[in-house]
Short mmCIF file of the C-alpha atoms (twelve columns), coordinates in Angstrom:
data_MODEL
# 
_entry.id   MODEL 
# 
loop_
_atom_site.group_PDB 
_atom_site.id 
_atom_site.type_symbol 
_atom_site.label_atom_id 
_atom_site.label_alt_id 
_atom_site.label_comp_id 
_atom_site.label_asym_id 
_atom_site.label_seq_id 
_atom_site.Cartn_x 
_atom_site.Cartn_y 
_atom_site.Cartn_z 
_atom_site.pdbx_PDB_model_num 
ATOM 1   C CA . MET A 1   -13.027 47.098 61.791 1 
ATOM 2   C CA . SER A 2   -15.993 46.652 64.088 1 
ATOM 3   C CA . ILE A 3   -19.353 46.774 61.986 1 
ATOM 4   C CA . ILE A 4   -21.799 48.386 64.314 1 
ATOM 5   C CA . ALA A 5   -24.777 48.785 61.451 1 
ATOM 6   C CA . ALA A 6   -25.561 47.262 58.148 1 
ATOM 7   C CA . ASP A 7   -28.623 47.706 55.835 1 
ATOM 8   C CA . VAL A 8   -29.340 47.070 52.062 1 
ATOM 9   C CA . ALA A 9   -32.151 47.453 49.422 1 
ATOM 10  C CA . CYS A 10  -32.534 44.677 46.793 1 
ATOM 11  C CA . PRO A 11  -35.656 43.412 44.695 1 
ATOM 12  C CA . VAL A 12  -36.159 40.781 47.461 1 
ATOM 13  C CA . GLY A 13  -36.270 43.438 50.424 1 
ATOM 14  C CA . LEU A 14  -36.149 47.093 51.361 1 
ATOM 15  C CA . CYS A 15  -34.291 46.725 54.211 1 
ATOM 16  C CA . ILE A 16  -31.548 44.110 55.989 1 
ATOM 17  C CA . GLU A 17  -34.181 41.925 57.824 1 
ATOM 18  C CA . GLN A 18  -36.215 41.644 54.827 1 
ATOM 19  C CA . ALA A 19  -33.430 40.701 52.521 1 
ATOM 20  C CA . ALA A 20  -31.874 38.314 54.811 1 
ATOM 21  C CA . THR A 21  -35.201 36.597 55.413 1 
ATOM 22  C CA . SER A 22  -35.674 36.133 51.774 1 
ATOM 23  C CA . VAL A 23  -32.538 35.226 50.933 1 
ATOM 24  C CA . ALA A 24  -32.560 32.301 53.665 1 
ATOM 25  C CA . ALA A 25  -35.667 31.582 52.615 1 
ATOM 26  C CA . GLY A 26  -34.912 30.801 49.021 1 
ATOM 27  C CA . ILE A 27  -37.116 33.568 47.300 1 
ATOM 28  C CA . ALA A 28  -35.981 35.206 44.304 1 
ATOM 29  C CA . ARG A 29  -37.536 37.894 42.239 1 
ATOM 30  C CA . VAL A 30  -36.463 37.685 38.679 1 
ATOM 31  C CA . GLU A 31  -39.073 38.634 36.149 1 
ATOM 32  C CA . GLU A 32  -38.991 39.347 32.100 1 
ATOM 33  C CA . THR A 33  -38.723 43.037 31.155 1 
ATOM 34  C CA . SER A 34  -40.165 44.445 28.076 1 
ATOM 35  C CA . TRP A 35  -36.399 45.135 26.855 1 
ATOM 36  C CA . VAL A 36  -35.279 42.448 24.227 1 
ATOM 37  C CA . ALA A 37  -32.007 40.841 24.000 1 
ATOM 38  C CA . PRO A 38  -30.259 40.418 20.389 1 
ATOM 39  C CA . ASN A 39  -31.420 36.935 20.073 1 
ATOM 40  C CA . GLY A 40  -34.985 38.233 20.475 1 
ATOM 41  C CA . ASN A 41  -36.143 37.212 23.471 1 
ATOM 42  C CA . PRO A 42  -37.274 39.220 26.581 1 
ATOM 43  C CA . ILE A 43  -34.136 40.295 28.856 1 
ATOM 44  C CA . LYS A 44  -34.845 38.903 32.547 1 
ATOM 45  C CA . MET A 45  -33.647 41.453 35.700 1 
ATOM 46  C CA . GLY A 46  -34.055 41.597 39.055 1 
ATOM 47  C CA . ARG A 47  -35.531 45.300 40.044 1 
ATOM 48  C CA . LEU A 48  -36.859 47.179 42.700 1 
ATOM 49  C CA . ALA A 49  -40.378 48.257 42.479 1 
ATOM 50  C CA . ASN A 50  -40.612 51.718 40.941 1 
ATOM 51  C CA . ASP A 51  -43.208 52.471 43.748 1 
ATOM 52  C CA . ALA A 52  -40.924 51.568 46.239 1 
ATOM 53  C CA . LEU A 53  -38.266 54.290 44.986 1 
ATOM 54  C CA . PRO A 54  -38.603 57.540 46.944 1 
ATOM 55  C CA . LEU A 55  -39.310 60.564 44.478 1 
ATOM 56  C CA . LEU A 56  -36.811 62.894 43.888 1 
ATOM 57  C CA . ILE A 57  -36.694 66.425 45.281 1 
ATOM 58  C CA . LYS A 58  -37.443 69.173 43.280 1 
ATOM 59  C CA . GLU A 59  -33.685 70.624 42.915 1 
ATOM 60  C CA . ILE A 60  -32.263 67.078 41.900 1 
ATOM 61  C CA . ALA A 61  -35.408 66.350 39.676 1 
ATOM 62  C CA . ASP A 62  -35.141 69.669 37.696 1 
ATOM 63  C CA . ASP A 63  -31.308 68.873 36.831 1 
ATOM 64  C CA . LYS A 64  -31.265 68.027 33.075 1 
ATOM 65  C CA . SER A 65  -27.748 66.772 33.395 1 
ATOM 66  C CA . LEU A 66  -28.977 63.767 35.136 1 
ATOM 67  C CA . THR A 67  -29.498 60.522 33.266 1 
ATOM 68  C CA . GLN A 68  -32.834 58.450 34.367 1 
ATOM 69  C CA . HIS A 69  -30.154 55.564 35.203 1 
ATOM 70  C CA . ALA A 70  -28.609 58.281 37.587 1 
ATOM 71  C CA . GLN A 71  -31.814 59.139 38.920 1 
ATOM 72  C CA . ARG A 72  -32.537 56.077 39.637 1 
ATOM 73  C CA . LEU A 73  -29.288 55.459 41.198 1 
ATOM 74  C CA . ILE A 74  -30.174 58.272 43.952 1 
ATOM 75  C CA . ARG A 75  -33.521 57.341 44.416 1 
ATOM 76  C CA . MET A 76  -32.049 53.593 45.597 1 
ATOM 77  C CA . GLY A 77  -29.392 55.350 47.656 1 
ATOM 78  C CA . SER A 78  -31.492 57.446 49.466 1 
ATOM 79  C CA . ILE A 79  -33.535 54.323 50.918 1 
ATOM 80  C CA . VAL A 80  -30.608 53.110 52.642 1 
ATOM 81  C CA . PHE A 81  -29.200 56.554 53.606 1 
ATOM 82  C CA . ASN A 82  -32.256 56.708 55.402 1 
ATOM 83  C CA . VAL A 83  -31.938 53.960 57.711 1 
ATOM 84  C CA . VAL A 84  -28.061 54.166 58.026 1 
ATOM 85  C CA . GLY A 85  -29.007 58.122 59.247 1 
ATOM 86  C CA . GLU A 86  -31.527 56.754 61.931 1 
ATOM 87  C CA . LYS A 87  -28.756 54.237 63.101 1 
ATOM 88  C CA . LEU A 88  -26.463 56.671 63.488 1 
ATOM 89  C CA . THR A 89  -28.492 59.002 65.763 1 
ATOM 90  C CA . GLY A 90  -26.807 59.666 68.612 1 
ATOM 91  C CA . LEU A 91  -23.410 58.698 67.860 1 
ATOM 92  C CA . GLU A 92  -20.559 61.433 67.715 1 
ATOM 93  C CA . GLY A 93  -17.204 61.484 65.558 1 
ATOM 94  C CA . PRO A 94  -16.292 63.078 61.972 1 
ATOM 95  C CA . LEU A 95  -18.474 61.203 59.522 1 
ATOM 96  C CA . HIS A 96  -16.850 59.964 56.264 1 
ATOM 97  C CA . GLY A 97  -18.036 57.781 53.405 1 
ATOM 98  C CA . PHE A 98  -16.553 55.217 51.255 1 
ATOM 99  C CA . PHE A 99  -18.349 53.918 48.129 1 
ATOM 100 C CA . ALA A 100 -18.205 51.473 45.383 1 
ATOM 101 C CA . MET A 101 -19.391 52.560 42.245 1 
ATOM 102 C CA . PRO A 102 -20.071 51.083 38.944 1 
ATOM 103 C CA . GLU A 103 -17.064 50.905 36.329 1 
ATOM 104 C CA . PRO A 104 -17.119 53.492 33.602 1 
ATOM 105 C CA . MET A 105 -19.034 52.390 30.603 1 
ATOM 106 C CA . GLY A 106 -18.785 54.665 27.481 1 
ATOM 107 C CA . ASN A 107 -19.447 58.510 27.934 1 
ATOM 108 C CA . ARG A 108 -22.732 58.133 30.271 1 
ATOM 109 C CA . GLN A 109 -20.985 57.512 33.324 1 
ATOM 110 C CA . SER A 110 -22.333 60.277 35.797 1 
ATOM 111 C CA . ASP A 111 -20.031 61.828 38.453 1 
ATOM 112 C CA . PRO A 112 -20.310 59.076 41.268 1 
ATOM 113 C CA . THR A 113 -19.247 61.776 44.116 1 
ATOM 114 C CA . MET A 114 -22.345 64.126 42.870 1 
ATOM 115 C CA . LEU A 115 -24.333 60.779 42.842 1 
ATOM 116 C CA . ILE A 116 -23.593 59.913 46.410 1 
ATOM 117 C CA . ARG A 117 -24.151 63.522 47.497 1 
ATOM 118 C CA . ASN A 118 -27.383 63.914 45.739 1 
ATOM 119 C CA . ALA A 119 -28.431 60.498 47.169 1 
ATOM 120 C CA . ILE A 120 -27.942 61.762 50.995 1 
ATOM 121 C CA . ARG A 121 -29.357 65.187 49.528 1 
ATOM 122 C CA . ASN A 122 -32.440 62.993 48.466 1 
ATOM 123 C CA . SER A 123 -32.743 61.119 51.807 1 
ATOM 124 C CA . GLU A 124 -34.484 62.419 54.778 1 
ATOM 125 C CA . ALA A 125 -31.525 61.821 56.796 1 
ATOM 126 C CA . LYS A 126 -29.299 64.642 55.648 1 
ATOM 127 C CA . LEU A 127 -26.356 63.103 56.529 1 
ATOM 128 C CA . ARG A 128 -23.126 65.414 56.944 1 
ATOM 129 C CA . LEU A 129 -19.876 63.626 55.255 1 
ATOM 130 C CA . ASP A 130 -16.685 65.376 55.987 1 
ATOM 131 C CA . SER A 131 -15.188 63.359 53.195 1 
ATOM 132 C CA . THR A 132 -16.844 61.259 50.242 1 
ATOM 133 C CA . ASN A 133 -14.606 58.825 48.556 1 
ATOM 134 C CA . VAL A 134 -15.768 56.930 45.673 1 
ATOM 135 C CA . PHE A 135 -14.177 53.791 43.778 1 
ATOM 136 C CA . SER A 136 -15.114 53.231 40.799 1 
ATOM 137 C CA . GLY A 137 -14.137 49.868 39.998 1 
ATOM 138 C CA . GLY A 138 -17.462 47.653 40.159 1 
ATOM 139 C CA . ARG A 139 -17.686 44.812 42.195 1 
ATOM 140 C CA . ALA A 140 -14.701 44.513 43.771 1 
ATOM 141 C CA . SER A 141 -14.135 48.255 44.206 1 
ATOM 142 C CA . ILE A 142 -15.721 47.742 47.763 1 
ATOM 143 C CA . PHE A 143 -12.657 46.408 49.167 1 
ATOM 144 C CA . GLU A 144 -10.816 49.325 48.007 1 
ATOM 145 C CA . ALA A 145 -13.176 51.558 49.786 1 
ATOM 146 C CA . LEU A 146 -12.924 49.264 53.111 1 
ATOM 147 C CA . LEU A 147 -8.902  49.399 52.819 1 
ATOM 148 C CA . ALA A 148 -9.513  53.184 52.607 1 
ATOM 149 C CA . ALA A 149 -12.038 53.400 55.826 1 
ATOM 150 C CA . GLN A 150 -9.722  51.039 57.872 1 
ATOM 151 C CA . ALA A 151 -6.733  53.601 57.099 1 
ATOM 152 C CA . LEU A 152 -8.897  56.401 57.908 1 
ATOM 153 C CA . LEU A 153 -10.031 54.678 61.181 1 
ATOM 154 C CA . GLN A 154 -6.632  53.726 62.067 1 
ATOM 155 C CA . SER A 155 -5.192  57.473 62.065 1 
ATOM 156 C CA . SER A 156 -8.747  58.983 63.445 1 
ATOM 157 C CA . PRO A 157 -9.964  56.294 65.732 1 
ATOM 158 C CA . ASN A 158 -12.657 58.680 66.831 1 
ATOM 159 C CA . ALA A 159 -14.334 58.594 63.290 1 
ATOM 160 C CA . ILE A 160 -17.139 57.086 61.743 1 
ATOM 161 C CA . ALA A 161 -17.043 55.172 58.269 1 
ATOM 162 C CA . ILE A 162 -19.830 54.607 56.124 1 
ATOM 163 C CA . VAL A 163 -18.868 52.045 53.565 1 
ATOM 164 C CA . GLY A 164 -21.353 50.636 50.989 1 
ATOM 165 C CA . GLY A 165 -22.030 50.491 46.976 1 
ATOM 166 C CA . ILE A 166 -24.774 51.224 44.503 1 
ATOM 167 C CA . ASP A 167 -25.637 49.995 41.425 1 
ATOM 168 C CA . SER A 168 -28.015 49.142 38.801 1 
ATOM 169 C CA . TYR A 169 -28.418 47.427 35.432 1 
ATOM 170 C CA . HIS A 170 -31.842 48.868 34.857 1 
ATOM 171 C CA . ASP A 171 -30.584 51.201 32.007 1 
ATOM 172 C CA . PRO A 172 -31.217 50.438 28.280 1 
ATOM 173 C CA . PHE A 173 -28.051 51.529 26.975 1 
ATOM 174 C CA . ILE A 174 -26.032 49.164 29.640 1 
ATOM 175 C CA . LEU A 175 -28.346 46.517 28.653 1 
ATOM 176 C CA . SER A 176 -27.462 46.808 25.139 1 
ATOM 177 C CA . HIS A 177 -23.983 46.662 25.730 1 
ATOM 178 C CA . LEU A 178 -24.432 43.274 27.564 1 
ATOM 179 C CA . GLY A 179 -26.362 42.165 25.231 1 
ATOM 180 C CA . THR A 180 -24.060 42.831 22.137 1 
ATOM 181 C CA . GLN A 181 -21.229 41.056 24.464 1 
ATOM 182 C CA . HIS A 182 -23.817 37.983 24.549 1 
ATOM 183 C CA . ARG A 183 -23.610 38.465 28.250 1 
ATOM 184 C CA . LEU A 184 -27.262 37.905 29.187 1 
ATOM 185 C CA . LEU A 185 -29.179 35.053 30.358 1 
ATOM 186 C CA . THR A 186 -32.018 34.531 28.179 1 
ATOM 187 C CA . GLU A 187 -34.169 31.874 26.877 1 
ATOM 188 C CA . GLY A 188 -31.844 30.079 24.590 1 
ATOM 189 C CA . ALA A 189 -28.563 31.171 26.321 1 
ATOM 190 C CA . ALA A 190 -26.178 28.448 27.728 1 
ATOM 191 C CA . ASP A 191 -24.149 30.851 29.539 1 
ATOM 192 C CA . GLY A 192 -24.862 34.470 30.843 1 
ATOM 193 C CA . MET A 193 -25.802 36.798 33.437 1 
ATOM 194 C CA . ILE A 194 -29.249 38.278 34.991 1 
ATOM 195 C CA . PRO A 195 -28.915 41.919 35.837 1 
ATOM 196 C CA . GLY A 196 -29.953 43.055 39.014 1 
ATOM 197 C CA . GLU A 197 -29.576 46.203 41.079 1 
ATOM 198 C CA . GLY A 198 -29.397 47.261 44.561 1 
ATOM 199 C CA . VAL A 199 -27.866 49.101 47.712 1 
ATOM 200 C CA . GLY A 200 -25.459 47.911 50.384 1 
ATOM 201 C CA . MET A 201 -24.065 50.005 53.276 1 
ATOM 202 C CA . ILE A 202 -22.449 48.949 56.699 1 
ATOM 203 C CA . VAL A 203 -21.089 51.531 59.079 1 
ATOM 204 C CA . CYS A 204 -17.627 50.999 60.459 1 
ATOM 205 C CA . VAL A 205 -15.468 52.465 63.749 1 
ATOM 206 C CA . ASP A 206 -12.579 51.417 65.220 1 
ATOM 207 C CA . PRO A 207 -12.777 48.705 67.759 1 
ATOM 208 C CA . SER A 208 -11.254 50.582 70.336 1 
ATOM 209 C CA . ARG A 209 -14.522 53.058 70.555 1 
ATOM 210 C CA . MET A 210 -16.848 49.840 71.345 1 
ATOM 211 C CA . GLY A 211 -16.460 50.596 75.332 1 
ATOM 212 C CA . SER A 212 -17.768 54.125 74.956 1 
ATOM 213 C CA . MET A 213 -20.356 54.245 72.170 1 
ATOM 214 C CA . ASN A 214 -23.140 52.177 73.806 1 
ATOM 215 C CA . VAL A 215 -23.513 49.949 70.966 1 
ATOM 216 C CA . SER A 216 -22.746 46.410 70.030 1 
ATOM 217 C CA . PRO A 217 -20.912 45.066 67.065 1 
ATOM 218 C CA . LEU A 218 -22.560 43.290 64.775 1 
ATOM 219 C CA . ALA A 219 -19.255 41.722 63.060 1 
ATOM 220 C CA . GLU A 220 -15.530 42.282 62.773 1 
ATOM 221 C CA . ILE A 221 -13.413 42.591 59.677 1 
ATOM 222 C CA . ASN A 222 -10.358 40.713 59.951 1 
ATOM 223 C CA . ALA A 223 -8.636  41.439 56.725 1 
ATOM 224 C CA . VAL A 224 -9.161  42.890 53.671 1 
ATOM 225 C CA . GLY A 225 -7.199  41.840 50.293 1 
ATOM 226 C CA . VAL A 226 -7.170  43.650 46.813 1 
ATOM 227 C CA . ALA A 227 -5.106  42.410 43.724 1 
ATOM 228 C CA . GLN A 228 -5.493  43.009 40.106 1 
ATOM 229 C CA . GLU A 229 -6.069  39.924 37.493 1 
ATOM 230 C CA . PRO A 230 -4.330  40.392 34.184 1 
ATOM 231 C CA . GLY A 231 -6.820  37.835 32.614 1 
ATOM 232 C CA . HIS A 232 -9.844  39.522 33.793 1 
ATOM 233 C CA . LEU A 233 -13.238 39.221 31.398 1 
ATOM 234 C CA . THR A 234 -12.017 41.860 28.959 1 
ATOM 235 C CA . SER A 235 -8.585  41.032 28.645 1 
ATOM 236 C CA . GLU A 236 -7.171  38.800 25.833 1 
ATOM 237 C CA . ASP A 237 -5.113  36.964 28.352 1 
ATOM 238 C CA . PRO A 238 -6.264  33.406 30.169 1 
ATOM 239 C CA . CYS A 239 -7.348  33.860 33.407 1 
ATOM 240 C CA . LEU A 240 -5.066  31.803 35.652 1 
ATOM 241 C CA . GLY A 241 -7.066  33.323 38.912 1 
ATOM 242 C CA . GLU A 242 -3.621  34.930 40.113 1 
ATOM 243 C CA . GLY A 243 -5.424  38.605 40.914 1 
ATOM 244 C CA . SER A 244 -8.143  36.204 42.988 1 
ATOM 245 C CA . SER A 245 -5.408  33.899 44.709 1 
ATOM 246 C CA . GLU A 246 -3.697  37.039 45.943 1 
ATOM 247 C CA . ALA A 247 -6.793  39.023 47.254 1 
ATOM 248 C CA . ILE A 248 -7.722  35.729 49.241 1 
ATOM 249 C CA . SER A 249 -4.415  35.277 50.468 1 
ATOM 250 C CA . GLN A 250 -4.296  38.897 52.057 1 
ATOM 251 C CA . ALA A 251 -7.865  38.478 53.348 1 
ATOM 252 C CA . LEU A 252 -7.221  34.883 55.166 1 
ATOM 253 C CA . ALA A 253 -4.339  36.719 57.237 1 
ATOM 254 C CA . ASN A 254 -4.854  35.858 60.930 1 
ATOM 255 C CA . SER A 255 -7.753  33.794 59.875 1 
ATOM 256 C CA . GLN A 256 -8.464  30.244 61.639 1 
ATOM 257 C CA . GLN A 257 -10.824 28.206 58.863 1 
ATOM 258 C CA . VAL A 258 -13.599 29.641 56.943 1 
ATOM 259 C CA . ASN A 259 -16.743 27.999 57.286 1 
ATOM 260 C CA . GLN A 260 -19.145 30.051 54.913 1 
ATOM 261 C CA . VAL A 261 -18.102 32.044 51.837 1 
ATOM 262 C CA . PHE A 262 -20.119 34.736 49.939 1 
ATOM 263 C CA . LEU A 263 -19.455 35.048 45.875 1 
ATOM 264 C CA . SER A 264 -20.315 37.254 43.363 1 
ATOM 265 C CA . PHE A 265 -20.992 34.929 41.014 1 
ATOM 266 C CA . ASN A 266 -23.899 36.026 38.348 1 
ATOM 267 C CA . GLY A 267 -24.617 33.030 36.321 1 
ATOM 268 C CA . GLU A 268 -21.495 33.445 33.711 1 
ATOM 269 C CA . HIS A 269 -19.164 30.325 33.906 1 
ATOM 270 C CA . PHE A 270 -16.253 32.732 33.911 1 
ATOM 271 C CA . TRP A 271 -16.490 33.600 37.506 1 
ATOM 272 C CA . ALA A 272 -16.658 29.844 38.660 1 
ATOM 273 C CA . LYS A 273 -13.762 29.105 36.723 1 
ATOM 274 C CA . GLU A 274 -11.777 32.012 38.389 1 
ATOM 275 C CA . TRP A 275 -13.159 31.157 41.704 1 
ATOM 276 C CA . SER A 276 -12.465 27.469 41.506 1 
ATOM 277 C CA . ILE A 277 -8.568  28.053 40.671 1 
ATOM 278 C CA . ALA A 278 -8.053  30.325 43.361 1 
ATOM 279 C CA . PHE A 279 -10.048 28.544 46.104 1 
ATOM 280 C CA . LEU A 280 -7.985  25.547 45.074 1 
ATOM 281 C CA . ARG A 281 -4.642  27.303 45.988 1 
ATOM 282 C CA . HIS A 282 -6.068  28.229 49.471 1 
ATOM 283 C CA . SER A 283 -8.428  24.912 50.314 1 
ATOM 284 C CA . ASP A 284 -6.478  24.214 53.529 1 
ATOM 285 C CA . SER A 285 -7.913  27.495 55.056 1 
ATOM 286 C CA . PHE A 286 -11.679 26.290 54.594 1 
ATOM 287 C CA . LEU A 287 -13.643 23.966 56.408 1 
ATOM 288 C CA . ARG A 288 -14.370 20.729 54.483 1 
ATOM 289 C CA . GLU A 289 -18.158 21.334 54.666 1 
ATOM 290 C CA . HIS A 290 -18.115 24.893 54.239 1 
ATOM 291 C CA . GLY A 291 -21.323 26.823 53.057 1 
ATOM 292 C CA . VAL A 292 -21.418 28.432 49.581 1 
ATOM 293 C CA . HIS A 293 -23.927 31.503 48.869 1 
ATOM 294 C CA . HIS A 294 -23.989 33.398 45.917 1 
ATOM 295 C CA . PRO A 295 -27.031 36.217 46.624 1 
ATOM 296 C CA . ALA A 296 -27.231 37.003 43.134 1 
ATOM 297 C CA . GLU A 297 -29.267 33.631 42.120 1 
ATOM 298 C CA . HIS A 298 -32.286 35.705 44.166 1 
ATOM 299 C CA . PHE A 299 -32.144 38.868 42.647 1 
ATOM 300 C CA . GLY A 300 -29.415 39.344 39.813 1 
ATOM 301 C CA . ASP A 301 -25.987 40.755 39.634 1 
ATOM 302 C CA . THR A 302 -25.923 44.237 41.773 1 
ATOM 303 C CA . GLY A 303 -22.697 45.088 40.254 1 
ATOM 304 C CA . ALA A 304 -20.656 47.611 42.535 1 
ATOM 305 C CA . ALA A 305 -23.156 46.808 45.266 1 
ATOM 306 C CA . SER A 306 -22.361 43.162 45.065 1 
ATOM 307 C CA . GLY A 307 -19.898 43.212 47.814 1 
ATOM 308 C CA . ALA A 308 -21.599 45.890 50.110 1 
ATOM 309 C CA . ILE A 309 -24.879 43.608 49.973 1 
ATOM 310 C CA . MET A 310 -22.875 40.339 50.899 1 
ATOM 311 C CA . ILE A 311 -20.779 42.346 53.743 1 
ATOM 312 C CA . ALA A 312 -23.839 43.286 55.297 1 
ATOM 313 C CA . LEU A 313 -25.718 39.671 54.951 1 
ATOM 314 C CA . SER A 314 -22.612 38.039 56.666 1 
ATOM 315 C CA . ALA A 315 -22.820 40.712 59.466 1 
ATOM 316 C CA . PHE A 316 -26.556 40.417 60.076 1 
ATOM 317 C CA . ALA A 317 -26.235 36.640 60.184 1 
ATOM 318 C CA . PHE A 318 -23.828 36.833 63.043 1 
ATOM 319 C CA . SER A 319 -25.927 39.578 65.014 1 
ATOM 320 C CA . THR A 320 -28.631 37.248 64.612 1 
ATOM 321 C CA . GLY A 321 -26.827 34.092 65.939 1 
ATOM 322 C CA . LYS A 322 -27.502 32.519 62.934 1 
ATOM 323 C CA . ALA A 323 -24.034 32.009 61.828 1 
ATOM 324 C CA . ALA A 324 -20.755 31.750 63.582 1 
ATOM 325 C CA . GLY A 325 -16.830 30.880 62.670 1 
ATOM 326 C CA . GLU A 326 -15.509 32.839 59.926 1 
ATOM 327 C CA . HIS A 327 -16.926 34.089 56.614 1 
ATOM 328 C CA . LEU A 328 -15.171 35.005 53.643 1 
ATOM 329 C CA . VAL A 329 -16.610 37.619 50.666 1 
ATOM 330 C CA . TRP A 330 -15.013 37.630 47.217 1 
ATOM 331 C CA . CYS A 331 -15.844 39.886 44.467 1 
ATOM 332 C CA . ALA A 332 -14.459 39.926 41.053 1 
ATOM 333 C CA . SER A 333 -15.031 43.166 38.467 1 
ATOM 334 C CA . ASP A 334 -15.350 42.855 34.849 1 
ATOM 335 C CA . GLY A 335 -12.015 44.551 34.759 1 
ATOM 336 C CA . PRO A 336 -8.808  43.587 36.427 1 
ATOM 337 C CA . LEU A 337 -9.946  44.470 40.225 1 
ATOM 338 C CA . ARG A 338 -10.272 41.659 42.465 1 
ATOM 339 C CA . GLY A 339 -11.148 41.706 46.139 1 
ATOM 340 C CA . ALA A 340 -11.849 39.638 49.140 1 
ATOM 341 C CA . CYS A 341 -12.084 39.830 52.976 1 
ATOM 342 C CA . THR A 342 -12.675 37.856 56.218 1 
ATOM 343 C CA . LEU A 343 -15.184 38.593 58.915 1 
ATOM 344 C CA . LYS A 344 -16.141 36.931 62.199 1 
ATOM 345 C CA . ASN A 345 -18.319 36.735 64.998 1 
ATOM 346 C CA . PRO A 346 -17.645 40.057 67.517 1 
ATOM 347 C CA . SER A 347 -16.908 37.413 70.580 1 
ATOM 348 C CA . GLN A 348 -14.014 36.078 68.246 1 
ATOM 349 C CA . GLN A 349 -12.407 39.217 68.545 1 
ATOM 350 C CA . GLU A 350 -8.876  39.267 70.031 1 
ATOM 351 C CA . SER A 351 -8.290  41.541 72.677 1 
# 
């Protein structure tokens, strides 16, 4: 698949250019909040500024079924849908959406399809999707979305696929849940995550359309892998890295050697251990001096948006000449879902 556009909104940038520049410069935006963890210390979080979020249109604002968390996801999503809409101007073809969304938590899960549709309604772009497909598996569900988009483009080469993710931990219920599990990185905690929030989206087309669309691809998605990890975070089984190893194996199909990796590390030791196990099984596929990036250190864990944001950052780096070779993006959900994909510079596209 060819990526022809990408954009993000996160605490260090409201567009891909800002976010990529901030991450490259080592800028972080994590702050103490007024929320307090069970140990009595303030919760640190990466957040978008409230005044940067678009207001809700009246019909959505008046919908009493929407929680404040759902409203925030809609407002965040509309930022990126605005940009995606602009980048799609003049491009023809059926438009389909594939979106990674948060893993269900308790009975507070809003209808993810409706959240996406409301985010589009709340944007100025007013995109019209022929289909809206959601994958509520958390961080790694972006790879399920990519596989579905890939299948669509193979069967309908004239279609256009928007693939993305939206998530936020900016919610007292979610933070309380994480706090009771002792997962928050606060003063005095040796292990834990910093919650964040963000949106990432890429626009994909079949490579065969490049000649007729008058656009240049940012990057090519080489292969995508998805698998299940029996020893996931909420399981009592030991984590042996089997799911991640399988997903990485699939993603490395037809690859040469990866020189940059993007990982959904969030500060919890669990993920570093799992990645290390899986990586060792495939170490021959990585350059010895490969770069390692975990953007959550700059703005917190962006949950289901993590993969889309990292793919967007990777593609943007290729398009601006700041990266070469092959990249691998890996994400692990709290549940069993694991996924990875490899990207390469468009000039490496095989004929």
